[in-house]
Every structure is written in structure tokens, then in C-alpha cells.
Short mmCIF file of C-alpha atoms in Angstrom, two decimals:
data_model
loop_
_atom_site.label_atom_id
_atom_site.label_comp_id
_atom_site.label_asym_id
_atom_site.label_seq_id
_atom_site.Cartn_x
_atom_site.Cartn_y
_atom_site.Cartn_z
CA UNK A 1402 0.00 0.00 0.00
CA UNK A 1403 1.29 3.46 -0.91
CA UNK A 1404 1.82 5.92 1.90
CA UNK A 1405 2.35 9.66 1.78
CA UNK A 1406 6.09 9.73 2.39
CA UNK A 1407 6.72 13.25 1.13
CA UNK A 1408 6.41 15.11 4.42
CA UNK A 1409 8.94 17.94 4.31
CA UNK A 1410 10.79 17.41 7.58
CA UNK A 1411 14.53 17.87 7.91
CA UNK A 1412 15.39 14.73 9.87
CA UNK A 1413 19.14 14.22 10.22
CA UNK A 1414 19.62 12.41 13.54
CA UNK A 1415 17.56 10.51 16.16
CA UNK A 1416 17.26 13.66 18.28
CA UNK A 1417 15.06 15.14 15.54
CA UNK A 1418 12.38 12.49 16.17
CA UNK A 1419 10.32 14.56 18.57
CA UNK A 1420 6.70 13.75 19.52
CA UNK A 1421 5.52 16.72 17.43
CA UNK A 1422 7.47 15.53 14.42
CA UNK A 1423 6.26 11.95 14.81
CA UNK A 1424 2.67 13.12 15.14
CA UNK A 1425 2.94 14.96 11.83
CA UNK A 1426 4.50 11.94 10.14
CA UNK A 1427 1.85 9.61 11.55
CA UNK A 1428 -1.06 11.73 10.38
CA UNK A 1429 0.34 12.24 6.90
CA UNK A 1430 1.32 8.59 6.48
CA UNK A 1431 -1.92 7.00 7.69
CA UNK A 1432 -4.61 9.61 7.05
CA UNK A 1433 -7.13 8.03 4.73
CA UNK A 1434 -5.09 4.81 4.52
CA UNK A 1435 -5.38 3.46 8.03
CA UNK A 1436 -7.18 0.40 9.24
CA UNK A 1437 -7.73 -1.11 12.65
CA UNK A 1438 -5.68 0.67 15.30
CA UNK A 1439 -4.44 3.18 12.73
CA UNK A 1440 -7.87 4.27 11.46
CA UNK A 1441 -8.02 7.43 13.62
CA UNK A 1442 -4.87 8.88 12.06
CA UNK A 1443 -6.14 12.45 11.80
CA UNK A 1444 -6.77 12.65 15.56
CA UNK A 1445 -3.77 10.61 16.71
CA UNK A 1446 -1.17 12.37 18.81
CA UNK A 1447 2.26 10.95 19.64
CA UNK A 1448 2.97 11.69 23.29
CA UNK A 1449 6.03 9.52 23.80
CA UNK A 1450 9.00 8.64 21.60
CA UNK A 1451 11.49 6.01 22.80
CA UNK A 1452 14.60 5.50 20.65
CA UNK A 1453 16.83 2.43 20.88
CA UNK A 1454 19.94 1.70 18.76
CA UNK A 1455 19.51 -1.51 16.76
CA UNK A 1456 23.23 -2.27 16.41
CA UNK A 1457 22.48 -2.94 12.76
CA UNK A 1458 24.31 -1.42 9.83
CA UNK A 1459 27.65 0.26 9.43
CA UNK A 1460 27.11 2.67 6.57
CA UNK A 1461 24.04 4.12 8.28
CA UNK A 1462 22.83 4.56 11.84
CA UNK A 1463 19.72 2.46 12.55
CA UNK A 1464 17.36 2.86 15.52
CA UNK A 1465 13.96 1.59 16.59
CA UNK A 1466 11.39 4.26 17.36
CA UNK A 1467 8.63 3.23 19.78
CA UNK A 1468 5.66 5.56 19.68
CA UNK A 1469 3.16 6.07 22.48
CA UNK A 1470 -0.06 7.16 20.79
CA UNK A 1471 -3.38 8.60 21.87
CA UNK A 1472 -6.41 9.13 19.65
CA UNK A 1473 -8.50 11.28 22.01
CA UNK A 1474 -8.33 13.28 25.23
CA UNK A 1475 -9.69 10.24 27.05
CA UNK A 1476 -6.42 8.44 26.27
CA UNK A 1477 -4.33 10.97 28.21
CA UNK A 1478 -4.09 12.50 31.64
CA UNK A 1479 -2.25 15.52 33.00
CA UNK A 1480 -0.52 15.51 36.41
CA UNK A 1481 -0.08 18.46 38.77
CA UNK A 1482 3.11 19.49 37.01
CA UNK A 1483 1.33 19.68 33.67
CA UNK A 1484 3.03 16.56 32.28
CA UNK A 1485 0.86 14.60 29.83
CA UNK A 1486 0.70 10.82 30.33
CA UNK A 1487 -0.66 8.25 27.88
CA UNK A 1488 -3.18 5.82 29.39
CA UNK A 1489 -2.61 2.15 28.49
CA UNK A 1490 -2.49 2.83 24.77
CA UNK A 1491 -0.57 0.25 22.67
CA UNK A 1492 2.79 1.39 21.38
CA UNK A 1493 3.72 1.24 17.71
CA UNK A 1494 7.26 0.77 16.46
CA UNK A 1495 9.05 2.17 13.44
CA UNK A 1496 12.62 1.75 12.27
CA UNK A 1497 14.65 4.81 11.28
CA UNK A 1498 17.98 4.87 9.48
CA UNK A 1499 20.13 7.99 9.18
CA UNK A 1500 23.18 8.96 7.20
CA UNK A 1501 26.30 9.10 9.32
CA UNK A 1502 27.85 12.60 9.22
CA UNK A 1503 31.29 10.99 9.24
CA UNK A 1504 30.37 8.69 6.33
CA UNK A 1505 27.92 10.41 4.00
CA UNK A 1506 26.29 8.10 1.43
CA UNK A 1507 23.75 10.35 -0.32
CA UNK A 1508 23.48 8.11 -3.39
CA UNK A 1509 22.50 5.09 -1.31
CA UNK A 1510 19.77 7.01 0.52
CA UNK A 1511 18.53 8.43 -2.77
CA UNK A 1512 18.31 4.95 -4.31
CA UNK A 1513 16.53 3.42 -1.32
CA UNK A 1514 14.09 6.33 -1.15
CA UNK A 1515 13.38 5.98 -4.87
CA UNK A 1516 12.73 2.28 -4.43
CA UNK A 1517 10.22 2.73 -1.62
CA UNK A 1518 8.42 5.73 -3.13
CA UNK A 1519 8.39 4.88 -6.85
CA UNK A 1520 10.27 1.92 -8.25
CA UNK A 1521 8.66 -0.95 -6.32
CA UNK A 1522 5.28 -0.12 -7.86
CA UNK A 1523 6.69 -0.67 -11.39
CA UNK A 1524 8.22 -4.06 -10.61
CA UNK A 1525 6.91 -7.58 -10.11
CA UNK A 1526 7.94 -8.31 -6.52
CA UNK A 1527 5.01 -10.54 -5.66
CA UNK A 1528 7.27 -13.30 -4.31
CA UNK A 1529 8.49 -11.15 -1.39
CA UNK A 1530 7.12 -8.69 1.17
CA UNK A 1531 8.44 -5.16 1.51
CA UNK A 1532 8.21 -2.93 4.61
CA UNK A 1533 5.91 0.08 4.44
CA UNK A 1534 7.80 3.36 4.14
CA UNK A 1535 6.65 6.15 6.44
CA UNK A 1536 9.18 8.80 5.46
CA UNK A 1537 11.93 9.05 2.85
CA UNK A 1538 14.35 11.94 2.55
CA UNK A 1539 18.03 12.51 1.65
CA UNK A 1540 19.13 11.96 5.26
CA UNK A 1541 16.52 9.67 6.83
CA UNK A 1542 14.30 6.71 5.95
CA UNK A 1543 11.59 5.53 8.35
CA UNK A 1544 9.79 2.20 7.91
CA UNK A 1545 7.15 0.27 9.77
CA UNK A 1546 8.97 -2.27 11.92
CA UNK A 1547 8.41 -5.87 10.92
CA UNK A 1548 7.16 -7.92 13.85
CA UNK A 1549 9.71 -10.66 13.36
CA UNK A 1550 13.07 -9.88 14.94
CA UNK A 1551 16.13 -9.72 12.73
CA UNK A 1552 18.67 -11.43 14.96
CA UNK A 1553 20.99 -14.42 15.09
CA UNK A 1554 18.09 -16.88 15.40
CA UNK A 1555 16.45 -15.34 12.36
CA UNK A 1556 19.70 -15.55 10.40
CA UNK A 1557 20.01 -19.23 11.35
CA UNK A 1558 16.43 -19.77 10.22
CA UNK A 1559 17.22 -18.14 6.89
CA UNK A 1560 20.21 -20.44 6.45
CA UNK A 1561 18.01 -23.46 7.10
CA UNK A 1562 15.51 -22.16 4.55
CA UNK A 1563 18.25 -21.61 2.02
CA UNK A 1564 16.30 -23.27 -0.80
CA UNK A 1565 13.43 -20.84 -0.32
CA UNK A 1566 15.83 -17.91 -0.50
CA UNK A 1567 17.31 -19.18 -3.76
CA UNK A 1568 13.85 -19.76 -5.25
CA UNK A 1569 12.81 -16.27 -4.15
CA UNK A 1570 15.89 -14.70 -5.75
CA UNK A 1571 15.39 -16.59 -9.02
CA UNK A 1572 11.68 -15.69 -9.09
CA UNK A 1573 12.39 -11.97 -8.70
CA UNK A 1574 15.03 -12.19 -11.42
CA UNK A 1575 12.76 -14.08 -13.81
CA UNK A 1576 9.77 -11.83 -13.14
CA UNK A 1577 11.73 -8.69 -14.03
CA UNK A 1578 13.95 -10.08 -16.78
CA UNK A 1579 15.06 -7.38 -19.19
CA UNK A 1580 14.63 -4.55 -16.69
CA UNK A 1581 15.97 -1.43 -18.42
CA UNK A 1582 16.72 -3.57 -21.42
CA UNK A 1583 14.84 -4.55 -24.59
CA UNK A 1584 12.14 -1.91 -24.00
CA UNK A 1585 10.81 0.59 -26.48
CA UNK A 1586 11.97 4.17 -26.07
CA UNK A 1587 9.04 5.35 -23.96
CA UNK A 1588 9.23 2.39 -21.60
CA UNK A 1589 13.00 2.70 -21.31
CA UNK A 1590 12.71 6.39 -20.48
CA UNK A 1591 10.18 5.67 -17.73
CA UNK A 1592 12.33 2.93 -16.24
CA UNK A 1593 15.42 5.16 -16.20
CA UNK A 1594 13.49 7.81 -14.34
CA UNK A 1595 12.85 5.54 -11.36
CA UNK A 1596 15.99 6.78 -9.65
CA UNK A 1597 17.64 3.41 -8.94
CA UNK A 1598 21.34 2.66 -9.01
CA UNK A 1599 22.63 2.77 -12.60
CA UNK A 1600 24.94 -0.15 -11.78
CA UNK A 1601 23.42 -2.10 -8.93
CA UNK A 1602 25.24 -4.18 -6.35
CA UNK A 1603 27.82 -3.87 -3.59
CA UNK A 1604 31.16 -3.08 -5.23
CA UNK A 1605 29.70 -2.34 -8.65
CA UNK A 1606 30.81 1.30 -8.32
CA UNK A 1607 34.48 0.21 -8.51
CA UNK A 1608 35.74 0.98 -11.98
CA UNK A 1609 37.90 -1.40 -13.96
CA UNK A 1610 41.20 0.46 -13.53
CA UNK A 1611 40.71 0.67 -9.75
CA UNK A 1612 40.34 -3.10 -9.74
CA UNK A 1613 43.48 -3.67 -11.79
CA UNK A 1614 45.62 -1.36 -9.68
CA UNK A 1615 44.37 -2.52 -6.30
CA UNK A 1616 44.14 -6.27 -6.86
CA UNK A 1617 47.74 -6.72 -7.90
CA UNK A 1618 49.01 -4.93 -4.81
CA UNK A 1619 46.83 -6.51 -2.14
CA UNK A 1620 45.61 -10.00 -3.08
CA UNK A 1621 48.42 -11.64 -1.09
CA UNK A 1622 47.01 -10.16 2.13
CA UNK A 1623 43.91 -12.33 1.82
CA UNK A 1624 45.79 -15.45 0.76
CA UNK A 1625 48.33 -15.07 3.57
CA UNK A 1626 45.52 -15.23 6.15
CA UNK A 1627 44.86 -18.85 5.22
CA UNK A 1628 46.12 -21.09 7.98
CA UNK A 1629 46.11 -24.88 7.96
CA UNK A 1630 43.59 -25.03 10.80
CA UNK A 1631 41.28 -22.72 8.86
CA UNK A 1632 41.18 -24.58 5.60
CA UNK A 1633 41.35 -28.24 6.69
CA UNK A 1634 42.22 -29.33 3.18
CA UNK A 1635 39.17 -27.63 1.65
CA UNK A 1636 41.25 -24.89 -0.01
CA UNK A 1637 44.32 -25.60 -2.09
CA UNK A 1638 46.47 -22.65 -1.01
CA UNK A 1639 49.14 -23.26 -3.66
CA UNK A 1640 46.49 -23.34 -6.37
CA UNK A 1641 44.97 -20.10 -5.09
CA UNK A 1642 48.39 -18.41 -5.05
CA UNK A 1643 49.13 -19.50 -8.61
CA UNK A 1644 45.68 -18.35 -9.71
CA UNK A 1645 46.13 -14.89 -8.14
CA UNK A 1646 49.64 -14.50 -9.53
CA UNK A 1647 48.30 -15.22 -13.01
CA UNK A 1648 45.30 -12.93 -12.53
CA UNK A 1649 47.54 -10.09 -11.36
CA UNK A 1650 49.07 -9.87 -14.83
CA UNK A 1651 45.75 -9.87 -16.68
CA UNK A 1652 43.63 -6.96 -17.89
CA UNK A 1653 40.93 -7.07 -15.23
CA UNK A 1654 39.15 -4.35 -17.16
CA UNK A 1655 38.22 -7.11 -19.62
CA UNK A 1656 36.73 -9.21 -16.80
CA UNK A 1657 34.87 -6.14 -15.57
CA UNK A 1658 33.49 -5.63 -19.07
CA UNK A 1659 32.34 -9.26 -19.30
CA UNK A 1660 30.46 -9.08 -15.99
CA UNK A 1661 28.79 -5.70 -16.41
CA UNK A 1662 28.69 -4.69 -20.07
CA UNK A 1663 28.82 -7.75 -22.31
CA UNK A 1664 26.21 -9.50 -20.19
CA UNK A 1665 23.81 -6.59 -20.66
CA UNK A 1666 24.37 -6.57 -24.41
CA UNK A 1667 23.54 -10.29 -24.46
CA UNK A 1668 20.21 -9.60 -22.74
CA UNK A 1669 21.32 -11.02 -19.39
CA UNK A 1670 19.94 -8.29 -17.16
CA UNK A 1671 17.17 -7.95 -14.62
CA UNK A 1672 16.23 -6.06 -11.48
CA UNK A 1673 18.56 -7.03 -8.62
CA UNK A 1674 18.50 -6.22 -4.91
CA UNK A 1675 22.24 -5.57 -4.83
CA UNK A 1676 22.94 -6.74 -1.26
CA UNK A 1677 21.16 -10.07 -1.21
CA UNK A 1678 22.13 -12.32 1.70
CA UNK A 1679 20.36 -14.28 4.43
CA UNK A 1680 20.64 -11.45 6.93
CA UNK A 1681 18.45 -9.18 4.80
CA UNK A 1682 15.58 -11.70 4.74
CA UNK A 1683 13.20 -11.59 7.69
CA UNK A 1684 10.71 -14.30 8.62
CA UNK A 1685 7.41 -14.05 10.44
CA UNK A 1686 6.14 -17.51 11.38
CA UNK A 1687 3.08 -16.04 13.11
CA UNK A 1688 1.73 -14.73 9.81
CA UNK A 1689 -0.24 -16.85 7.34
CA UNK A 1690 1.73 -15.19 4.54
CA UNK A 1691 4.83 -17.38 4.20
CA UNK A 1692 6.73 -15.04 1.90
CA UNK A 1693 9.88 -13.57 3.47
CA UNK A 1694 10.37 -9.86 4.02
CA UNK A 1695 13.32 -8.32 2.20
CA UNK A 1696 15.00 -5.15 3.49
CA UNK A 1697 17.96 -2.82 2.71
CA UNK A 1698 17.37 -1.66 -0.87
CA UNK A 1699 20.15 0.94 -1.02
CA UNK A 1700 22.02 -0.66 -3.94
CA UNK A 1701 19.15 -2.00 -6.05
CA UNK A 1702 18.62 -1.46 -9.76
CA UNK A 1703 19.31 -3.08 -13.12
CA UNK A 1704 22.16 -5.57 -13.06
CA UNK A 1705 23.60 -8.95 -13.91
CA UNK A 1706 21.55 -11.64 -12.10
CA UNK A 1707 24.52 -14.01 -11.98
CA UNK A 1708 26.57 -11.36 -10.20
CA UNK A 1709 23.83 -11.29 -7.56
CA UNK A 1710 23.86 -15.09 -7.36
CA UNK A 1711 27.65 -15.10 -6.87
CA UNK A 1712 27.38 -12.46 -4.13
CA UNK A 1713 24.71 -14.51 -2.38
CA UNK A 1714 26.78 -17.70 -2.59
CA UNK A 1715 29.79 -15.86 -1.14
CA UNK A 1716 28.26 -14.03 1.82
CA UNK A 1717 25.54 -16.51 2.85
CA UNK A 1718 26.49 -19.60 4.87
CA UNK A 1719 25.71 -22.81 3.02
CA UNK A 1720 26.17 -26.00 5.02
CA UNK A 1721 24.93 -29.53 4.54
CA UNK A 1722 21.39 -30.38 5.55
CA UNK A 1723 22.74 -32.90 8.05
CA UNK A 1724 24.67 -30.16 9.86
CA UNK A 1725 21.66 -27.84 9.79
CA UNK A 1726 19.50 -30.44 11.45
CA UNK A 1727 22.17 -31.30 14.02
CA UNK A 1728 23.11 -27.82 15.21
CA UNK A 1729 21.40 -24.82 16.74
CA UNK A 1730 24.57 -22.72 16.85
CA UNK A 1731 24.28 -19.17 15.54
CA UNK A 1732 28.03 -18.98 14.74
CA UNK A 1733 28.59 -19.11 11.00
CA UNK A 1734 30.69 -21.96 9.54
CA UNK A 1735 34.07 -21.10 8.02
CA UNK A 1736 33.52 -22.75 4.63
CA UNK A 1737 30.75 -23.74 2.26
CA UNK A 1738 29.43 -27.23 1.62
CA UNK A 1739 30.28 -27.41 -2.09
CA UNK A 1740 27.92 -30.25 -3.08
CA UNK A 1741 25.03 -28.24 -1.68
CA UNK A 1742 26.26 -25.09 -3.41
CA UNK A 1743 26.03 -26.93 -6.71
CA UNK A 1744 22.51 -28.11 -5.85
CA UNK A 1745 21.49 -24.52 -5.16
CA UNK A 1746 22.91 -23.35 -8.49
CA UNK A 1747 20.81 -26.01 -10.24
CA UNK A 1748 17.77 -24.93 -8.24
CA UNK A 1749 18.35 -21.29 -9.17
CA UNK A 1750 18.57 -22.05 -12.89
CA UNK A 1751 15.58 -24.40 -12.89
CA UNK A 1752 13.46 -21.77 -11.14
CA UNK A 1753 14.74 -18.94 -13.34
CA UNK A 1754 13.78 -20.79 -16.52
CA UNK A 1755 10.40 -22.15 -15.41
CA UNK A 1756 8.77 -19.49 -13.23
CA UNK A 1757 6.94 -17.48 -15.89
CA UNK A 1758 5.17 -18.37 -19.13
CA UNK A 1759 6.69 -20.72 -21.65
CA UNK A 1760 7.58 -17.87 -24.02
CA UNK A 1761 9.16 -15.87 -21.20
CA UNK A 1762 11.16 -18.88 -20.03
CA UNK A 1763 12.30 -19.54 -23.60
CA UNK A 1764 13.52 -15.96 -23.81
CA UNK A 1765 15.61 -16.40 -20.66
CA UNK A 1766 17.01 -19.76 -21.82
CA UNK A 1767 17.96 -18.24 -25.16
CA UNK A 1768 19.97 -15.40 -23.58
CA UNK A 1769 21.31 -17.58 -20.73
CA UNK A 1770 21.88 -21.23 -21.70
CA UNK A 1771 23.11 -23.40 -18.86
CA UNK A 1772 26.69 -23.54 -20.16
CA UNK A 1773 26.74 -19.74 -20.35
CA UNK A 1774 25.54 -19.56 -16.74
CA UNK A 1775 28.48 -21.74 -15.66
CA UNK A 1776 30.96 -19.52 -17.52
CA UNK A 1777 29.40 -16.32 -16.25
CA UNK A 1778 29.21 -17.62 -12.67
CA UNK A 1779 32.96 -18.25 -12.80
CA UNK A 1780 33.49 -14.69 -14.04
CA UNK A 1781 31.24 -13.28 -11.34
CA UNK A 1782 32.84 -15.30 -8.53
CA UNK A 1783 36.27 -14.04 -9.60
CA UNK A 1784 34.94 -10.49 -9.90
CA UNK A 1785 33.49 -10.80 -6.39
CA UNK A 1786 36.88 -11.93 -5.10
CA UNK A 1787 38.56 -8.93 -6.75
CA UNK A 1788 36.04 -6.61 -5.08
CA UNK A 1789 36.74 -8.18 -1.69
CA UNK A 1790 40.48 -7.65 -2.17
CA UNK A 1791 39.92 -4.01 -3.12
CA UNK A 1792 37.61 -3.26 -0.19
CA UNK A 1793 39.16 -5.40 2.53
CA UNK A 1794 41.46 -2.95 4.31
CA UNK A 1795 39.24 0.11 4.03
CA UNK A 1796 36.21 -1.92 5.17
CA UNK A 1797 38.03 -3.08 8.29
CA UNK A 1798 39.15 0.44 9.12
CA UNK A 1799 35.64 1.71 8.53
CA UNK A 1800 34.03 -0.88 10.80
CA UNK A 1801 36.45 -0.28 13.64
CA UNK A 1802 36.03 3.49 13.43
CA UNK A 1803 32.25 3.57 13.09
CA UNK A 1804 31.37 0.88 15.62
CA UNK A 1805 33.71 2.33 18.20
CA UNK A 1806 31.91 5.65 17.70
CA UNK A 1807 28.73 3.80 18.67
CA UNK A 1808 30.42 2.10 21.62
CA UNK A 1809 30.15 -1.33 19.98
CA UNK A 1810 32.62 -4.18 19.64
CA UNK A 1811 33.65 -4.64 15.97
CA UNK A 1812 35.14 -8.12 16.51
CA UNK A 1813 32.04 -10.04 15.37
CA UNK A 1814 31.80 -8.16 12.08
CA UNK A 1815 35.54 -8.48 11.50
CA UNK A 1816 35.24 -12.25 11.95
CA UNK A 1817 32.45 -12.17 9.38
CA UNK A 1818 34.82 -10.45 6.94
CA UNK A 1819 37.38 -13.20 7.55
CA UNK A 1820 34.75 -15.87 6.89
CA UNK A 1821 33.59 -14.25 3.63
CA UNK A 1822 37.20 -13.91 2.45
CA UNK A 1823 37.86 -17.61 3.13
CA UNK A 1824 34.72 -18.61 1.26
CA UNK A 1825 35.74 -16.50 -1.73
CA UNK A 1826 39.20 -18.10 -1.68
CA UNK A 1827 37.49 -21.49 -1.47
CA UNK A 1828 35.63 -20.72 -4.69
CA UNK A 1829 38.87 -19.65 -6.41
CA UNK A 1830 40.30 -23.15 -5.90
CA UNK A 1831 37.05 -24.97 -6.67
CA UNK A 1832 35.87 -26.49 -9.98
CA UNK A 1833 33.23 -23.72 -10.20
CA UNK A 1834 36.06 -21.36 -11.14
CA UNK A 1835 38.92 -23.63 -12.19
CA UNK A 1836 36.83 -25.53 -14.76
CA UNK A 1837 35.07 -22.57 -16.37
CA UNK A 1838 37.06 -19.34 -15.95
CA UNK A 1839 38.76 -17.90 -19.02
CA UNK A 1840 41.64 -15.56 -18.21
CA UNK A 1841 41.42 -12.09 -19.76
CA UNK A 1842 44.24 -10.98 -22.05
CA UNK A 1843 47.61 -10.13 -20.50
CA UNK A 1844 48.60 -6.57 -19.68
CA UNK A 1845 50.99 -4.90 -22.07
CA UNK A 1846 54.38 -3.67 -20.82
CA UNK A 1847 53.07 -0.11 -21.13
CA UNK A 1848 50.06 -0.93 -18.94
CA UNK A 1849 52.27 -2.56 -16.30
CA UNK A 1850 54.53 0.51 -16.26
CA UNK A 1851 51.55 2.86 -16.02
CA UNK A 1852 50.21 0.95 -13.01
CA UNK A 1853 53.57 1.06 -11.20
CA UNK A 1854 53.87 4.79 -11.88
CA UNK A 1855 50.36 5.38 -10.56
CA UNK A 1856 51.17 3.71 -7.23
CA UNK A 1857 54.37 5.71 -6.89
CA UNK A 1858 52.36 8.90 -7.33
CA UNK A 1859 49.84 7.87 -4.67
CA UNK A 1860 52.44 7.71 -1.92
CA UNK A 1861 50.24 5.30 0.06
CA UNK A 1862 50.18 1.62 0.91
CA UNK A 1863 46.47 1.53 0.11
CA UNK A 1864 45.29 1.01 3.67
CA UNK A 1865 43.58 4.39 3.77
CA UNK A 1866 41.27 6.14 1.39
CA UNK A 1867 39.71 9.56 1.20
CA UNK A 1868 36.29 8.22 0.32
CA UNK A 1869 34.32 5.01 0.54
CA UNK A 1870 31.93 4.41 -2.33
CA UNK A 1871 29.74 1.35 -2.54
#
């Protein structure tokens, strides 16, 4: 249901969420749209606002906002000091996310606002549920809080329901196949005006030359973290080193072009979430609607669906069904169960090519035959590894700085980075990459010299950066 989210309020931090401000937002959001407890929106007054940090998110500051409401004078009382109290009225909860002044990300807030206010209504997202937006602005997004709690237990539940997540991803991809592609001029113009990311996905903003320059200098840092007790024979460290040494001398701009540009020209493009992993799915078992909720749309837009699949396979824990049934631990495993990964790839492709009508499925199969998926998945897994190498040091610095500002311990998130890096290295030594990846062409001597000169001019070891762009 559409809400009026265009209230002109300059909300930049949690302190701006005053009862007067929340009352105005409530009335504008629900007036004429309410039902049940929200049906008296025009007479509702917010008398109490309780804000609690959610300890979610690094790039933005996220809080829960509990609202004490009253719909008439009978719901309130005034004590001798003139203080208004709400009488036994149920509280409602919203979630607010703000830009961090120390880490401005205006493009991400603009994209997420555009998704909630415009784009979602032009897409087929019937296989998922989306939170209701109360307010969207350049500095703040406020949503209705989903009743299910997004915590470790919910993440474990999502891992156990991994097949449903893969089917959901493939269904969204199939339902929006050709997004911003193969449309007539008028349709293409309308789609481009939706305000989504022009190149969706975490790391997609890295240009090809940045990848070439950074990968060659820093890939060894990730490989050197591999210890015998970490890999237990699941990763061939020598093979990974040889692979990275060979890749260092290749034109990664060609790989970048294969993942982002050639795929689009071949008709392999759809609407993607851009940050799709188990932690962004939320489940509500008390609801008859079994579809998962999907949140965090800050990097969504047109993109390569196989790049999204490779991201999902890298950052989401995939363990054997036997281990899922035998454990209740919330700690994530260090490595993926490769036989199950292959099963999930098959499930993704089968769903992608059978979800819609026969003609639609034929169109997808024509642009993405199964052998092409295998080749493109290898490209995308390698591209994902390159992105991790490029972002590793700055991401760690960012997490330690930001979470310490919030008084939080960054160790858990840093361990998550280590786990994701190991999984990506696992893929580099696996048949998924080794059997299907085609090396780009080698760099010319002039290109190698140019890269060395560029690093000399930077005067940095690459562990710091003046900006952080997703």
C-alpha cells in the first residue's frame, strides 16, 4: 500500500524524532489509509518517543522508534506538574535509518528512497514482502517495523531455509527479466526515471582500472591469512596463489566488461537487490503469509543476475542439511558445503527458466543457456573476489572506526569479513572457477609501467582512502 512519504521534515539524527514531528509523520502517512488501530490517524497524537539503537548497519545509523499514541483526550491524563501521560495505549514501532555525518552516502539514501516511493510499484515483486515506508528523505528513511526480529536466530532460520531464499531470488530475477533492457523508447525512459542505481550491487561502483591497480598490490594479504587449521584441506592454497599470480598480470578491465557490459548486451539483465544475503531476509512464522520480508534496498537497480547469485553464494552460509539439522549454533561456519552449493545453483537455474510463461522462459534460456551460466558464474565469482580484495582494508578500518563511535565491539563483524574472504578463496580453488574461468588478455608492458607509476604517485600503501563508495 502506498503511503504519503513526502512530508517535508529535515530529519538528520535521532534527536530530531520529537513527539511533534512523529505526530505529523503519523497523520500524513496514515490519514485516509489506516485500518484497525491506525484508522483514527487524523486525531492521533504521539505523546512519547522512545529510541533504541539496533546495532544494525555500518554505513548508516539504525534505531527503533517506539511511539506512544493517543487518539482522544480520554487516552491521556495531565498531572499536577502539567506533564501529559498516555493511558494504556498500545505502542507502535518504526525503524529509522540515518546517514552518518562521518560517512555520507547520499546516493544510497537516494536509491533506497526511490525504491520505496516509486520503483517498487513498477516491478513484479510478488514473491516477497516489503516494509511500508513512512518517510523518505536525503538523510533519513523511516519504515514500519516488521514484527519478526532480525537477529541471530532469524539468520540461522534463513540459512536453514536456504532453498526458499534461492527460489525467491530466481523468481524476482525471472519476473523482471530485461529490466531497463529490450524496451521501447518510452518504456526505457520511464524505467530510467525511477531513480535506482545505474549499476546495482555492492562493489559495482568500482571501476575497472581501480580493480586492476588494487588487486595486484593486495591480493596476497587475503591469501596469507589462510592457515592450515582454517582450511582443513578444503582450499588448495598453492592453487589459489598461482591463480592470483596469473590474474595479477591480466587486464581485469576485460573481466569487468564481461560481468557488467557484455552481459547486458547479451540480454542477461534484470532487477537485482544488490545486497542479497540471508541477513536481509526476515521471517514471520506467526503470519499466514509465508513469503519472506526483504529489506535494505540501497544498492538495487538493473544488473547482472549471476553477479547477484555469486554475491549470495559468497556471503551466505551454506552448510549440509545434516549439519543444519544437528546444530542450533548461531556462529557461522568457516567454509561452504560445495555439493550443496552446486545443488542450489541447479535450483536457481531451474526456477529462473520455469517461473513465468513458456515464451518468457524460452527468452531467458535463449539469452542464458546453462553452459553460459556456468561460464558467467565463474566470471562473477572471480569479480566478487577482486572486489573483496579491493575493499578489505578500508572496510576493516571503517568498521572499527564507526562501531567504536557507537560504543560497539567490531570483533564479530571483522570475523564475518574473515569468513567471507575464506569462502571466496574457497571458490577460487574450486571447480566452479577452475573448470570454467577464461583468463582475460595479459597486460601490455606499457600498462604494467603505467600501473607502477600510478602507485608511486599515490604515496600510500592503500590502507587508507579519502572516500568510501559502494
